[in-house]
Amino acid sequence: MILFEKEQRTLIKKLIREGKTYKEVQKMIGCSAKMISNALKWRAKPERRGRKRKTTIKMDRRITRMAKAQPMITSRMIKDSLELPVSTVTVRRRLCVAILFSRIPRKVPLLKKRHVQKRLQFAKEHINWPKEKWRNILWTDESKIPACSSKNTSLMKNIILIMIVKHI
């Protein structure tokens, strides 16, 4: 009687647990003593492929936590501050896995006094517009400009940088 390997192993283990000797199991199944010994020692190995990871799950969490806390930090700075035994490329890979890709901050030209005055004028002219009219405008960028003197900066007003009229 030929059984599949897994079924054979489970049968051997069951018979030995019941108190049968190796000789009795050999006669019942028709196998060698070495096969019985191997079946009792056998354990399923976890399936692993590829190279072993250099970072642990704990290290990965520390890397992502630091990147979220300081968005402008570089991979080299993360590596040095956490004293990681990996390269900066590995740090970047861990950040990509955590969906934290590298970005470069946008450079925006500084506003002149003339621009600030024109924006404030526009805001004052259109302050009483109904919501329906504002819905027809596509807002592409916003910046904050002080509404009062430079001494009182607590009152800031959002003014439009560029507005494009979608519908009229």
PDB file of C-alpha atoms in Angstrom, residues 62 78-85:
ATOM      1  CA  ARG A  62      11.595  53.864  12.778  1.00  0.00           C
ATOM      2  CA  ILE A  78      17.892  59.232   8.486  1.00  0.00           C
ATOM      3  CA  LYS A  79      20.606  56.591   8.146  1.00  0.00           C
ATOM      4  CA  ASP A  80      23.090  58.576  10.231  1.00  0.00           C
ATOM      5  CA  SER A  81      20.690  59.625  12.980  1.00  0.00           C
ATOM      6  CA  LEU A  82      19.248  56.113  13.451  1.00  0.00           C
ATOM      7  CA  GLU A  83      22.720  54.545  13.036  1.00  0.00           C
ATOM      8  CA  LEU A  84      21.423  51.976  10.574  1.00  0.00           C
ATOM      9  CA  PRO A  85      23.773  49.280   9.168  1.00  0.00           C
TER      10      PRO A  85
END
